[in-house]
């Protein structure tokens, strides 16, 4: 009998992306077989090339807004497919709406058909430009549905709604994480998010581009901490949304100064216009994750940023 028969099988949509590929590595370490489903619209085969030849890993190039066909056993469906960077979802707004709505419906349908547990990668963007701070899971958010970011925020809010409906109506074992800004190796250098943007600029000796006056805040979580929280949540019996993120909050100007300090670069800081509906503050309240999952972030900011810089250093 092959040992594969007894291994749990995980399907990871968006498995060639930044988070999907790190999740895959963790699942393989936990003894799962992994089937990644990705159409590579924002993903990168370089994120998964180390898995070539791994008998417990399979890649399927497929758009999950179309019916997802996976033969055989599936125990866990992790739905991570979706553009995540603002410049990506502003460039491809309709595929973003479709993967959050039709893609989530198809991924839920797959999990239901297989009797599998389902996991939705949702986002702090569900809180929009928040009016309460820090954000707790019981806050319903302040989202502009017709603004440029609405294509992402509302798709994710719909995804949360349909996930809860499948849980309540079909009795499915579902989980929802609200991910706050996460960074680490395998982000695309040109994906426009502030971490690769500032590190890339510092390493090239270019001005760091602060949008607006830089007083808006974000709270940055290192990828291994995030993946650990996500794994714990899937294995829990908790079905309502859980924030996972690092509560260490800073302004974007402070973040730029930290990048200059850690890289040792001597670049000027340059101001660019603030994008429409850019949230002014963002910080997770992680009381729920601590209580229910026994989780809190462990990787300190300097260490996480140094690991990320090392990854980008050879790529600029
Ligand atoms: P990413 O762009 O690196 O990865 C997304 C992956 O999904 C890519 O590989 C892309 O090709 C794939 N994809 C997109 N549409 C698809 C479709 N229709 N069919 C199949 N594959 C498709 O982004 P990421 O940072 O890894 O984000 C992963 C998930 O986590 C997303 O759902 C995102 O909304 C969520 N999230 C991420 C963050 C973060 O800080 N990274 C924050 C909040 C939420
Ligand atoms: N930002 C910036 N300069 C850049 C890229 C982003 O000042 O080159 C700002 C952006 O306006 C936002 C914050 O950094 O206030 C985080 O942006 P990101 O795109 O990483 O993700 P968001 O948290 O907005 O989804």
Coordinates of C-alpha atoms and ligand atoms in Angstrom, one line a residue:
X1 CA 0.0 0.0 0.0
X2 CA 1.4 3.4 -0.9
X3 CA 1.9 5.8 2.0
X4 CA 0.1 8.5 -0.1
X5 CA -3.3 6.7 0.5
X6 CA -3.3 7.7 4.2
X7 CA -2.0 11.2 3.7
X8 CA -4.5 14.1 3.9
X9 CA -5.1 15.9 0.6
X10 CA -5.1 19.7 0.4
X11 CA -6.2 21.7 -2.6
X12 CA -4.7 25.2 -2.5
X13 CA -6.2 27.7 -5.0
X14 CA -3.7 30.5 -5.7
X15 CA -1.0 28.0 -4.9
X16 CA 1.7 29.8 -7.1
X17 CA 1.2 33.1 -5.3
X18 CA 3.2 34.6 -2.4
X19 CA 1.0 33.2 0.4
X20 CA -0.3 30.1 -1.4
X21 CA 3.3 28.8 -2.0
X22 CA 4.3 29.3 1.6
X23 CA 1.2 27.6 2.7
X24 CA 2.0 24.7 0.4
X25 CA 5.5 24.3 1.9
X26 CA 3.9 24.2 5.4
X27 CA 1.3 21.6 4.4
X28 CA 3.9 19.4 2.8
X29 CA 5.9 19.6 6.0
X30 CA 2.7 18.6 7.9
X31 CA 2.5 15.4 5.8
X32 CA -0.2 16.5 3.4
X33 CA -0.4 15.9 -0.4
X34 CA -1.0 19.2 -2.1
X35 CA -2.8 20.0 -5.3
X36 CA -2.2 23.7 -6.3
X37 CA -4.7 25.3 -8.7
X38 CA -3.6 28.6 -10.2
X39 CA -4.0 30.4 -13.5
X40 CA -0.8 32.4 -12.8
X41 CA -2.5 35.8 -13.4
X42 CA -0.5 37.4 -10.6
X43 CA 1.5 34.3 -9.4
X44 CA 4.9 33.2 -10.4
X45 CA 6.2 29.7 -11.2
X46 CA 9.5 30.6 -9.5
X47 CA 7.5 30.3 -6.2
X48 CA 6.9 26.6 -6.8
X49 CA 9.9 25.5 -8.9
X50 CA 11.5 23.9 -5.8
X51 CA 8.5 21.5 -5.7
X52 CA 9.1 20.0 -9.2
X53 CA 9.4 16.3 -8.9
X54 CA 7.9 16.1 -5.4
X55 CA 5.6 13.1 -5.5
X56 CA 3.2 14.7 -3.0
X57 CA 2.7 17.9 -5.1
X58 CA 0.7 18.5 -8.2
X59 CA 0.1 21.8 -10.1
X60 CA -3.0 22.4 -12.2
X61 CA -3.0 25.5 -14.4
X62 CA -6.7 26.5 -14.2
X63 CA -8.9 29.6 -13.7
X64 CA -11.0 28.8 -10.6
X65 CA -13.8 31.1 -11.9
X66 CA -14.5 28.0 -14.1
X67 CA -15.7 24.7 -12.6
X68 CA -12.9 23.0 -10.6
X69 CA -12.5 19.3 -11.4
X70 CA -10.3 17.3 -9.0
X71 CA -10.6 13.6 -9.1
X72 CA -10.3 11.5 -5.9
X73 CA -9.9 12.3 -2.2
X74 CA -9.8 16.0 -1.0
X75 CA -9.8 16.7 2.7
X76 CA -9.0 20.4 2.8
X77 CA -9.7 23.3 0.3
X78 CA -7.7 26.4 1.0
X79 CA -9.1 29.3 -1.2
X80 CA -6.2 31.8 -1.7
X81 CA -6.7 32.7 -5.4
X82 CA -7.2 36.4 -5.8
X83 CA -5.0 39.4 -6.8
X84 CA -4.0 41.0 -3.5
X85 CA -1.9 44.0 -4.4
X86 CA -3.8 47.2 -5.1
X87 CA -2.0 47.8 -8.4
X88 CA -3.0 44.2 -9.5
X89 CA -6.6 44.5 -8.6
X90 CA -6.9 48.0 -10.1
X91 CA -5.4 46.7 -13.4
X92 CA -7.7 43.6 -13.5
X93 CA -10.9 44.6 -11.6
X94 CA -13.3 42.2 -13.2
X95 CA -11.2 39.1 -12.8
X96 CA -10.8 40.2 -9.1
X97 CA -14.6 40.5 -8.7
X98 CA -15.0 37.1 -10.4
X99 CA -12.4 35.2 -8.4
X100 CA -13.9 36.5 -5.1
X101 CA -17.4 35.6 -6.1
X102 CA -17.5 32.8 -8.7
X103 CA -14.2 31.4 -7.7
X104 CA -15.3 31.2 -4.0
X105 CA -18.5 29.6 -5.1
X106 CA -16.6 26.9 -7.1
X107 CA -14.1 26.3 -4.3
X108 CA -17.0 25.9 -1.8
X109 CA -18.7 23.5 -4.3
X110 CA -15.6 21.4 -4.5
X111 CA -15.3 21.2 -0.7
X112 CA -19.0 20.3 -0.3
X113 CA -18.8 17.6 -3.0
X114 CA -15.7 16.1 -1.3
X115 CA -16.9 16.5 2.3
X116 CA -13.7 18.6 2.8
X117 CA -13.0 21.5 5.3
X118 CA -13.0 24.9 3.6
X119 CA -10.7 27.9 4.3
X120 CA -11.2 31.4 2.9
X121 CA -8.3 33.9 2.7
X122 CA -10.2 37.1 3.5
X123 CA -8.7 40.4 4.3
X124 CA -8.4 43.4 6.5
X125 CA -9.8 45.3 3.5
X126 CA -13.2 44.1 4.7
X127 CA -12.9 46.9 7.2
X128 CA -12.3 49.5 4.5
X129 CA -11.1 52.8 5.8
X130 CA -11.9 51.9 9.4
X131 CA -13.7 54.1 11.8
X132 CA -12.7 52.0 14.8
X133 CA -9.1 51.3 15.7
X134 CA -7.6 48.8 16.2
X135 CA -10.0 46.6 14.2
X136 CA -11.9 43.8 16.0
X137 CA -13.8 41.1 14.0
X138 CA -17.2 42.4 15.2
X139 CA -16.6 45.7 13.3
X140 CA -18.6 45.7 10.1
X141 CA -16.3 48.1 8.2
X142 CA -16.4 51.3 6.2
X143 CA -16.1 50.3 2.5
X144 CA -16.9 52.4 -0.5
X145 CA -18.5 49.8 -2.8
X146 CA -18.2 51.9 -5.9
X147 CA -14.6 53.2 -5.4
X148 CA -11.6 51.7 -7.2
X149 CA -10.8 49.4 -4.2
X150 CA -14.4 48.2 -4.0
X151 CA -13.7 45.5 -6.6
X152 CA -11.5 43.8 -4.1
X153 CA -13.2 44.7 -0.8
X154 CA -16.7 43.8 -1.9
X155 CA -15.6 40.6 -3.6
X156 CA -14.0 39.5 -0.3
X157 CA -17.1 40.6 1.6
X158 CA -19.3 38.5 -0.7
X159 CA -16.8 35.6 -0.3
X160 CA -17.2 35.8 3.5
X161 CA -21.0 36.0 3.1
X162 CA -21.2 32.9 0.8
X163 CA -18.8 31.0 3.1
X164 CA -21.0 31.6 6.1
X165 CA -24.1 30.7 4.1
X166 CA -22.5 27.3 3.1
X167 CA -21.6 26.8 6.8
X168 CA -25.1 27.6 8.1
X169 CA -27.2 26.1 5.3
X170 CA -25.0 23.1 4.3
X171 CA -23.4 22.5 7.7
X172 CA -20.0 22.7 6.2
X173 CA -16.8 23.0 8.2
X174 CA -15.6 26.5 7.0
X175 CA -13.0 29.0 8.3
X176 CA -12.4 32.6 7.5
X177 CA -9.1 34.5 8.1
X178 CA -8.9 38.3 7.8
X179 CA -5.3 38.7 6.8
X180 CA -3.5 42.0 7.6
X181 CA -0.5 43.3 5.6
X182 CA 1.9 40.3 5.3
X183 CA 5.4 40.4 3.8
X184 CA 8.4 38.1 3.2
X185 CA 10.3 36.3 0.5
X186 CA 8.5 35.5 -2.8
X187 CA 6.6 38.8 -3.0
X188 CA 6.9 40.2 -6.5
X189 CA 9.5 43.0 -6.6
X190 CA 7.2 44.9 -8.9
X191 CA 3.8 44.1 -7.3
X192 CA 3.5 47.7 -6.0
X193 CA 2.9 46.8 -2.4
X194 CA 4.8 49.0 0.0
X195 CA 7.2 46.4 1.3
X196 CA 8.7 45.3 -2.1
X197 CA 8.4 48.9 -3.4
X198 CA 10.5 50.5 -0.6
X199 CA 13.1 47.6 -0.4
X200 CA 13.5 47.6 -4.2
X201 CA 14.0 51.4 -4.3
X202 CA 16.4 51.3 -1.4
X203 CA 18.5 48.5 -3.0
X204 CA 18.6 50.4 -6.3
X205 CA 19.4 53.7 -4.7
X206 CA 16.2 55.3 -5.9
X207 CA 13.9 57.7 -4.0
X208 CA 11.4 56.0 -1.7
X209 CA 7.9 56.9 -3.0
X210 CA 5.6 57.8 -0.1
X211 CA 1.9 58.1 -1.2
X212 CA 0.3 61.1 0.5
X213 CA 2.1 62.6 3.6
X214 CA 3.0 59.1 4.9
X215 CA 0.9 59.6 8.0
X216 CA -1.4 56.6 7.2
X217 CA -0.5 53.5 9.3
X218 CA -0.1 49.8 8.6
X219 CA 1.0 46.8 10.7
X220 CA 3.3 44.3 9.1
X221 CA 3.3 40.5 9.7
X222 CA 6.0 38.2 8.7
X223 CA 4.8 35.4 6.4
X224 CA 5.8 32.4 8.6
X225 CA 3.8 33.9 11.5
X226 CA 0.8 34.3 9.3
X227 CA 1.0 30.8 7.9
X228 CA 1.2 29.4 11.4
X229 CA -2.0 31.2 12.4
X230 CA -3.8 30.1 9.2
X231 CA -2.9 26.4 9.8
X232 CA -4.1 26.6 13.4
X233 CA -7.4 28.2 12.3
X234 CA -8.1 25.5 9.7
X235 CA -7.5 22.8 12.3
X236 CA -9.8 24.5 14.9
X237 CA -13.6 24.2 15.2
X238 CA -14.1 28.0 15.0
X239 CA -16.2 29.2 12.0
X240 CA -16.4 33.0 12.4
X241 CA -13.7 35.4 11.0
X242 CA -10.4 35.7 12.8
X243 CA -7.9 38.5 12.4
X244 CA -4.3 37.3 11.8
X245 CA -1.7 40.0 11.7
X246 CA 1.0 41.7 13.7
X247 CA -0.3 44.5 15.9
X248 CA 3.0 46.5 15.7
X249 CA 1.7 49.6 13.9
X250 CA 3.7 52.3 12.2
X251 CA 3.2 55.2 9.8
X252 CA 4.3 54.7 6.2
X253 CA 6.9 57.4 6.8
X254 CA 8.3 55.6 9.8
X255 CA 8.3 52.4 7.6
X256 CA 10.3 54.2 4.9
X257 CA 12.8 55.4 7.6
X258 CA 13.1 51.8 9.0
X259 CA 13.9 50.5 5.5
X260 CA 16.6 53.1 5.0
X261 CA 18.1 52.3 8.4
X262 CA 18.1 48.5 7.9
X263 CA 19.4 48.6 4.3
X264 CA 21.9 51.4 5.1
X265 CA 20.8 53.2 1.9
X266 CA 21.0 56.9 1.7
X267 CA 18.0 57.6 -0.6
X268 CA 15.7 60.6 -0.5
X269 CA 12.0 60.3 0.3
X270 CA 9.6 61.6 -2.4
X271 CA 5.9 62.2 -2.1
X272 CA 3.4 60.9 -4.6
X273 CA -0.4 61.4 -4.7
X274 CA -2.4 59.3 -2.2
X275 CA -4.5 56.6 -4.0
X276 CA -8.3 57.0 -3.7
X277 CA -9.8 55.4 -0.6
X278 CA -6.4 54.4 0.8
X279 CA -7.2 53.4 4.4
X280 CA -5.8 56.0 6.9
X281 CA -5.2 53.4 9.7
X282 CA -4.9 49.7 10.0
X283 CA -4.0 47.5 13.0
X284 CA -5.4 44.1 14.0
X285 CA -6.9 43.4 17.3
X286 CA -5.7 39.8 17.8
X287 CA -7.4 39.0 21.1
X288 CA -9.6 36.4 19.3
X289 CA -6.6 34.6 17.6
X290 CA -4.8 34.6 21.0
X291 CA -7.8 33.1 22.8
X292 CA -9.0 30.6 20.3
X293 CA -5.8 29.6 18.5
X294 CA -3.2 30.3 21.2
X295 CA -1.5 32.3 18.4
X296 CA 0.5 35.5 18.3
X297 CA 3.3 36.6 16.0
X298 CA 6.9 35.7 17.0
X299 CA 9.1 37.2 14.3
X300 CA 10.4 40.6 15.1
X301 CA 10.3 43.4 12.6
X302 CA 14.0 43.8 12.0
X303 CA 14.5 40.0 11.6
X304 CA 11.6 39.7 9.1
X305 CA 12.7 42.7 7.1
X306 CA 16.3 41.4 6.9
X307 CA 15.1 38.0 5.6
X308 CA 13.0 39.8 3.0
X309 CA 15.9 42.1 2.0
X310 CA 18.1 39.1 1.5
X311 CA 15.5 37.6 -0.8
X312 CA 15.3 40.7 -2.9
X313 CA 19.0 41.5 -3.0
X314 CA 19.7 39.0 -5.7
X315 CA 16.7 40.1 -7.7
X316 CA 16.9 43.9 -8.2
Ligands
LIG1 P1 -0.6 36.7 -5.0 O1 -1.1 37.6 -6.1 O2 0.9 36.5 -4.8 O3 -1.3 35.3 -5.1 C1 -2.6 35.1 -5.6 C2 -2.5 33.9 -6.5 O4 -3.9 33.6 -7.0 C3 -1.7 34.1 -7.7 O5 -0.8 33.0 -7.9 C4 -2.7 34.2 -8.9 O6 -2.1 33.7 -10.1 C5 -3.8 33.3 -8.4 N1 -5.1 33.6 -9.0 C6 -5.7 34.8 -9.1 N2 -6.9 34.7 -9.7 C7 -7.0 33.3 -10.0 C8 -8.0 32.6 -10.7 N3 -9.1 33.1 -11.2 N4 -7.8 31.2 -10.8 C9 -6.7 30.6 -10.3 N5 -5.7 31.3 -9.7 C10 -5.9 32.7 -9.6 O7 -1.2 37.3 -3.6 P2 -1.0 36.9 -2.1 O8 -0.4 38.0 -1.4 O9 -0.3 35.5 -2.1 O10 -2.5 36.7 -1.6 C11 -3.1 35.4 -1.5 C12 -4.5 35.6 -0.9 O11 -4.4 36.2 0.4 C13 -5.5 36.4 -1.7 O12 -6.7 35.9 -1.6 C14 -5.4 37.8 -0.9 O13 -6.7 38.4 -1.1 C15 -5.2 37.3 0.5 N6 -4.6 38.4 1.3 C16 -3.2 38.6 1.2 C17 -2.7 39.7 2.0 C18 -1.2 39.9 2.0 O14 -0.7 40.8 2.7 N7 -0.4 39.2 1.2 C19 -3.5 40.5 2.8 C20 -4.9 40.2 2.8 C21 -5.4 39.1 2.1
LIG2 N1 2.4 53.0 -0.3 C1 3.4 54.0 -0.4 N2 4.3 53.9 -1.4 C2 4.4 52.9 -2.3 C3 3.4 51.9 -2.2 C4 2.5 52.0 -1.2 O1 3.4 55.0 0.3 O2 5.3 52.9 -3.2 C5 1.4 53.2 0.7 C6 0.0 53.0 0.3 O3 -0.6 54.2 -0.2 C7 -0.7 52.5 1.6 C8 0.5 51.7 2.3 O4 1.7 52.1 1.6 O5 -1.0 53.5 2.4 C9 0.4 50.2 2.1 O6 0.2 49.9 0.7 P1 0.1 48.5 0.0 O7 0.0 48.6 -1.4 O8 1.3 47.7 0.5 O9 -1.2 47.8 0.7 P2 -2.5 48.2 1.3 O10 -2.3 48.1 2.8 O11 -2.9 49.6 0.9 O12 -3.5 47.2 0.8

